[in-house]
Amino acid sequence: MGELLVATQTPHDVISEFFLLLNLCWSSNFCKFDGKFFDFPSEVGIPIGLTLGSLISEVFMDRFEKELFSSPSGLLGRVIYWHRYVDVYIIKGSSGT
């Protein structure tokens, strides 16, 4: 995300403030299920219900796709069907044997 902000020539102080706010929002990762609260470790991922969650996932998925499509692996030549809905992919490919 920092690379994207730098690439768009966002001032350094704005980037720093953005990440301070992001870390503040990210600090608590918990949910309530069946009347009980569950606290997740910080390495689990984006906190459930985080307002910025959709933005963060969109930036991640966009970068993932760019790197995948620019990869010389040859796997993309086998893709028959590709569909993405938010952060879920449905991909059908040929065996290529």
CSV table of C-alpha atoms in Angstrom, one decimal:
chain,number,residue,atom,x,y,z
A,1,MET,CA,0.0,0.0,0.0
A,2,GLY,CA,2.9,2.3,0.8
A,3,GLU,CA,4.3,1.8,-2.7
A,4,LEU,CA,1.0,2.8,-4.2
A,5,LEU,CA,0.9,6.0,-2.2
A,6,VAL,CA,4.5,6.8,-3.1
A,7,ALA,CA,3.8,6.1,-6.8
A,8,THR,CA,0.9,8.6,-6.7
A,9,GLN,CA,3.3,11.2,-5.2
A,10,THR,CA,1.4,11.4,-1.9
A,11,PRO,CA,3.3,13.6,0.5
A,12,HIS,CA,5.4,11.7,3.1
A,13,ASP,CA,3.6,13.2,6.1
A,14,VAL,CA,0.2,12.1,4.7
A,15,ILE,CA,1.6,8.6,4.2
A,16,SER,CA,2.9,8.5,7.7
A,17,GLU,CA,-0.4,9.7,9.2
A,18,PHE,CA,-2.3,7.2,7.0
A,19,PHE,CA,-0.3,4.3,8.4
A,20,LEU,CA,-0.6,5.5,12.0
A,21,LEU,CA,-4.4,5.6,11.6
A,22,LEU,CA,-4.4,2.2,9.8
A,23,ASN,CA,-2.4,0.6,12.7
A,24,LEU,CA,-4.8,2.1,15.2
A,25,CYS,CA,-7.8,0.6,13.4
A,26,TRP,CA,-5.9,-2.7,12.9
A,27,SER,CA,-5.0,-3.1,16.6
A,28,SER,CA,-8.2,-4.9,17.7
A,29,ASN,CA,-9.2,-8.0,15.8
A,30,PHE,CA,-12.2,-9.7,17.5
A,31,CYS,CA,-15.7,-10.9,16.7
A,32,LYS,CA,-18.8,-11.9,18.6
A,33,PHE,CA,-20.3,-15.3,17.8
A,34,ASP,CA,-23.1,-17.1,19.8
A,35,GLY,CA,-22.9,-14.5,22.5
A,36,LYS,CA,-19.2,-14.9,23.1
A,37,PHE,CA,-16.3,-12.6,22.1
A,38,PHE,CA,-13.3,-14.1,20.3
A,39,ASP,CA,-10.0,-12.3,20.0
A,40,PHE,CA,-7.7,-13.2,17.1
A,41,PRO,CA,-3.9,-12.9,16.9
A,42,SER,CA,-2.7,-9.9,14.9
A,43,GLU,CA,-1.2,-12.2,12.2
A,44,VAL,CA,-4.6,-13.6,11.3
A,45,GLY,CA,-5.3,-10.8,8.8
A,46,ILE,CA,-7.6,-7.9,8.3
A,47,PRO,CA,-9.9,-7.5,11.3
A,48,ILE,CA,-13.5,-8.5,10.8
A,49,GLY,CA,-15.7,-5.6,10.0
A,50,LEU,CA,-12.8,-3.1,9.5
A,51,THR,CA,-14.1,-0.2,7.5
A,52,LEU,CA,-10.9,-0.1,5.5
A,53,GLY,CA,-11.0,-3.8,4.9
A,54,SER,CA,-12.5,-3.6,1.4
A,55,LEU,CA,-9.9,-1.0,0.4
A,56,ILE,CA,-7.0,-3.0,1.7
A,57,SER,CA,-8.3,-6.2,0.0
A,58,GLU,CA,-8.8,-4.4,-3.3
A,59,VAL,CA,-5.3,-3.0,-3.3
A,60,PHE,CA,-3.9,-6.5,-2.4
A,61,MET,CA,-5.9,-8.2,-5.1
A,62,ASP,CA,-5.0,-5.6,-7.7
A,63,ARG,CA,-1.3,-6.1,-7.0
A,64,PHE,CA,-1.7,-9.9,-7.0
A,65,GLU,CA,-3.4,-9.8,-10.4
A,66,LYS,CA,-0.8,-7.5,-11.9
A,67,GLU,CA,2.1,-9.7,-10.7
A,68,LEU,CA,0.3,-12.9,-11.9
A,69,PHE,CA,-0.5,-11.5,-15.3
A,70,SER,CA,3.0,-10.3,-15.9
A,71,SER,CA,4.6,-13.6,-14.7
A,72,PRO,CA,6.4,-15.7,-17.4
A,73,SER,CA,5.2,-18.9,-15.7
A,74,GLY,CA,2.9,-20.0,-18.6
A,75,LEU,CA,0.1,-20.9,-16.3
A,76,LEU,CA,-2.1,-18.2,-17.7
A,77,GLY,CA,-2.1,-19.8,-21.1
A,78,ARG,CA,-4.0,-22.7,-19.6
A,79,VAL,CA,-6.8,-20.5,-18.1
A,80,ILE,CA,-10.2,-21.2,-19.8
A,81,TYR,CA,-12.4,-19.2,-17.4
A,82,TRP,CA,-11.4,-16.4,-14.9
A,83,HIS,CA,-13.9,-14.6,-12.7
A,84,ARG,CA,-13.2,-12.5,-9.7
A,85,TYR,CA,-15.8,-11.3,-7.2
A,86,VAL,CA,-14.2,-9.0,-4.5
A,87,ASP,CA,-11.6,-11.3,-3.0
A,88,VAL,CA,-12.8,-14.7,-4.4
A,89,TYR,CA,-11.6,-16.2,-7.7
A,90,ILE,CA,-13.2,-18.9,-9.8
A,91,ILE,CA,-10.6,-20.2,-12.3
A,92,LYS,CA,-11.0,-23.1,-14.7
A,93,GLY,CA,-8.0,-24.3,-16.6
A,94,SER,CA,-6.8,-27.0,-19.0
A,95,SER,CA,-4.3,-29.6,-18.0
A,96,GLY,CA,-2.0,-28.7,-20.8
A,97,THR,CA,-0.6,-32.2,-21.2
